[in-house]
Backbone as JSON, one array per atom type, in Angstrom:
{
  "sequence": "AAAWDAEVVVVTRDTLGTLNHTGLTVDHLRTCGLDPVLVIGVDTGNHLNRRELVRLTGCPLVGTIPRGSIETAELDPTWIGT",
  "N": [[-49.66, -73.56, 21.84], [-47.45, -75.04, 22.62], [-48.27, -77.65, 22.03], [-48.3, -77.57, 19.29], [-45.75, -77.03, 18.67], [-45.13, -74.36, 18.24], [-43.84, -71.04, 17.97], [-44.07, -68.48, 20.43], [-45.2, -65.25, 20.24], [-45.07, -62.23, 21.8], [-46.83, -59.41, 21.46], [-46.39, -56.11, 22.09], [-46.47, -52.78, 23.51], [-44.57, -49.71, 23.67], [-45.11, -47.92, 25.69], [-46.29, -46.18, 28.69], [-46.85, -48.35, 31.42], [-46.43, -50.71, 30.15], [-44.24, -52.3, 30.92], [-44.89, -53.73, 33.28], [-47.24, -55.15, 32.47], [-46.3, -56.66, 30.26], [-44.24, -58.06, 31.49], [-45.66, -59.67, 33.34], [-47.15, -61.22, 31.55], [-45.11, -62.61, 30.13], [-43.93, -64.0, 32.28], [-46.06, -65.73, 32.99], [-46.32, -67.22, 30.62], [-43.88, -68.54, 30.63], [-44.17, -70.17, 32.9], [-45.83, -71.98, 31.81], [-44.18, -73.4, 30.26], [-43.28, -72.2, 27.96], [-41.29, -70.18, 25.74], [-41.21, -67.06, 25.0], [-40.87, -64.51, 22.36], [-40.4, -61.0, 21.71], [-42.32, -58.42, 20.12], [-42.55, -55.07, 19.32], [-45.51, -53.62, 19.04], [-46.73, -51.16, 18.87], [-44.81, -48.86, 18.25], [-43.54, -46.13, 19.68], [-41.19, -44.87, 19.83], [-39.97, -44.9, 22.31], [-37.18, -45.48, 23.63], [-36.04, -46.16, 26.1], [-38.0, -47.74, 27.46], [-38.08, -49.81, 25.63], [-35.49, -50.95, 25.84], [-35.63, -51.69, 28.55], [-37.73, -53.57, 28.52], [-36.56, -55.76, 27.22], [-34.45, -56.25, 28.99], [-35.76, -56.76, 31.48], [-37.51, -58.9, 30.91], [-35.96, -60.76, 29.63], [-36.39, -61.65, 27.13], [-35.84, -61.9, 23.61], [-35.97, -59.08, 21.42], [-37.6, -59.03, 18.51], [-38.7, -57.47, 16.57], [-40.24, -54.38, 15.39], [-43.06, -52.24, 15.05], [-43.84, -49.3, 13.74], [-45.94, -46.71, 15.04], [-48.99, -46.43, 13.45], [-47.97, -47.15, 10.95], [-47.68, -49.72, 9.46], [-46.5, -50.61, 7.18], [-43.83, -50.01, 7.35], [-42.73, -51.76, 9.12], [-40.25, -53.42, 11.05], [-38.59, -56.39, 11.12], [-36.53, -58.86, 12.55], [-34.46, -60.42, 10.35], [-33.12, -62.85, 10.75], [-34.67, -64.09, 12.64], [-37.11, -64.43, 11.31], [-36.39, -66.32, 9.44], [-36.25, -68.68, 10.88]],
  "CA": [[-48.39, -73.35, 21.18], [-46.56, -76.17, 22.93], [-48.76, -78.83, 21.32], [-48.01, -77.42, 17.86], [-44.35, -76.62, 18.58], [-45.16, -73.02, 17.65], [-43.2, -69.99, 18.74], [-44.99, -67.52, 21.0], [-44.79, -63.86, 20.03], [-45.81, -61.27, 22.61], [-46.85, -58.1, 20.83], [-46.57, -55.15, 23.17], [-46.21, -51.39, 23.14], [-43.44, -49.17, 24.43], [-45.63, -46.79, 26.44], [-46.47, -46.32, 30.13], [-47.58, -49.52, 31.88], [-46.11, -51.92, 29.39], [-43.25, -53.15, 31.59], [-45.59, -54.62, 34.18], [-48.13, -56.04, 31.72], [-45.5, -57.59, 29.46], [-43.54, -58.94, 32.42], [-46.61, -60.67, 33.85], [-47.47, -62.12, 30.45], [-43.95, -63.47, 29.9], [-43.81, -64.91, 33.43], [-47.08, -66.77, 32.88], [-45.97, -68.11, 29.5], [-42.75, -69.4, 31.05], [-44.68, -71.21, 33.81], [-46.47, -72.98, 30.93], [-43.13, -74.06, 29.49], [-43.08, -71.52, 26.67], [-40.23, -69.17, 25.75], [-41.65, -66.1, 23.99], [-40.08, -63.4, 21.84], [-41.17, -59.75, 21.77], [-42.46, -57.48, 19.01], [-43.19, -53.82, 19.74], [-46.59, -53.44, 18.09], [-46.99, -49.72, 18.74], [-43.5, -48.27, 18.56], [-43.61, -44.67, 19.74], [-39.83, -44.35, 19.93], [-39.52, -44.87, 23.7], [-36.04, -46.4, 23.66], [-35.82, -46.62, 27.46], [-38.89, -48.88, 27.71], [-37.66, -50.9, 24.74], [-34.34, -51.61, 26.5], [-36.08, -52.3, 29.81], [-38.52, -54.76, 28.2], [-35.62, -56.85, 26.95], [-33.69, -56.53, 30.23], [-36.61, -57.32, 32.53], [-38.14, -60.17, 30.52], [-34.98, -61.7, 29.1], [-36.85, -62.08, 25.8], [-35.29, -61.11, 22.5], [-36.86, -58.2, 20.67], [-37.4, -59.45, 17.12], [-39.27, -56.54, 15.6], [-41.0, -53.21, 15.8], [-44.02, -51.71, 14.08], [-44.08, -47.91, 14.11], [-47.34, -46.31, 15.2], [-49.69, -46.0, 12.25], [-47.19, -47.36, 9.73], [-47.34, -51.14, 9.39], [-45.67, -50.84, 6.0], [-42.42, -49.82, 7.69], [-42.37, -52.68, 10.21], [-38.9, -53.99, 10.98], [-38.47, -57.68, 11.79], [-35.2, -59.45, 12.47], [-34.48, -61.44, 9.29], [-32.68, -64.16, 11.24], [-35.81, -64.69, 13.34], [-38.1, -64.83, 10.3], [-35.91, -67.5, 8.75], [-36.2, -69.87, 11.72]],
  "C": [[-47.47, -74.54, 21.41], [-46.98, -77.41, 22.15], [-48.41, -78.77, 19.84], [-46.55, -77.08, 17.61], [-44.22, -75.26, 17.89], [-44.47, -72.02, 18.57], [-44.26, -69.0, 19.23], [-44.4, -66.13, 20.84], [-45.68, -62.98, 20.89], [-45.7, -59.92, 21.92], [-47.24, -57.09, 21.9], [-46.37, -53.73, 22.65], [-45.04, -50.89, 23.98], [-43.85, -47.97, 25.29], [-45.79, -47.13, 27.93], [-47.31, -47.56, 30.46], [-47.18, -50.81, 31.22], [-45.12, -52.84, 30.1], [-43.93, -54.16, 32.49], [-46.45, -55.63, 33.41], [-47.35, -57.09, 30.94], [-44.76, -58.56, 30.37], [-44.44, -60.02, 32.97], [-46.97, -61.69, 32.77], [-46.34, -63.11, 30.2], [-43.78, -64.46, 31.05], [-44.82, -66.05, 33.34], [-46.75, -67.74, 31.75], [-44.84, -69.05, 29.9], [-43.21, -70.48, 32.04], [-45.39, -72.31, 33.02], [-45.46, -73.68, 30.04], [-42.85, -73.43, 28.15], [-42.03, -70.43, 26.82], [-40.52, -68.15, 24.66], [-40.56, -65.16, 23.47], [-40.99, -62.17, 21.84], [-41.19, -59.03, 20.42], [-43.13, -56.24, 19.58], [-44.23, -53.5, 18.68], [-47.03, -52.0, 17.92], [-45.72, -49.03, 19.19], [-43.6, -46.75, 18.5], [-42.22, -44.04, 19.86], [-39.3, -44.27, 21.34], [-38.41, -45.9, 23.88], [-35.74, -46.93, 25.05], [-36.71, -47.84, 27.75], [-38.51, -50.07, 26.84], [-36.5, -51.68, 25.37], [-34.77, -52.34, 27.76], [-36.92, -53.55, 29.56], [-37.61, -55.96, 27.98], [-34.89, -57.24, 28.23], [-34.55, -57.25, 31.26], [-37.2, -58.68, 32.17], [-37.12, -61.21, 30.09], [-35.36, -62.23, 27.73], [-36.16, -61.26, 24.73], [-36.37, -60.25, 21.85], [-36.6, -58.48, 19.2], [-38.03, -58.51, 16.11], [-39.99, -55.38, 16.23], [-41.94, -52.8, 14.66], [-44.32, -50.27, 14.51], [-45.57, -47.58, 14.15], [-47.91, -45.8, 13.88], [-48.98, -46.27, 10.94], [-46.73, -48.81, 9.62], [-46.43, -51.44, 8.2], [-44.18, -50.72, 6.3], [-42.0, -50.69, 8.88], [-40.97, -53.24, 9.97], [-38.88, -55.27, 11.79], [-37.08, -58.24, 11.55], [-35.22, -60.56, 11.42], [-33.99, -62.81, 9.74], [-33.79, -64.86, 11.99], [-36.84, -65.2, 12.35], [-37.68, -66.13, 9.63], [-35.91, -68.77, 9.58], [-37.52, -70.59, 11.74]]
}
């Protein structure tokens, strides 16, 4: 990603265990000099984990994809335009 000047998107879920896994992933990416953004790839409506993901990682949440409904994915239009 760094060689291509590409943005790194971490696609995660909002269920049990995601805080640790996503935090470790983001930490490793940052040690490589990358600054990722988050997309909830399996959004089950767990708003607490969603808030905690942003708080603990410091990454912006740029989108969500509801479980089983990719057609209703929501992505931040300002992020898409960058």
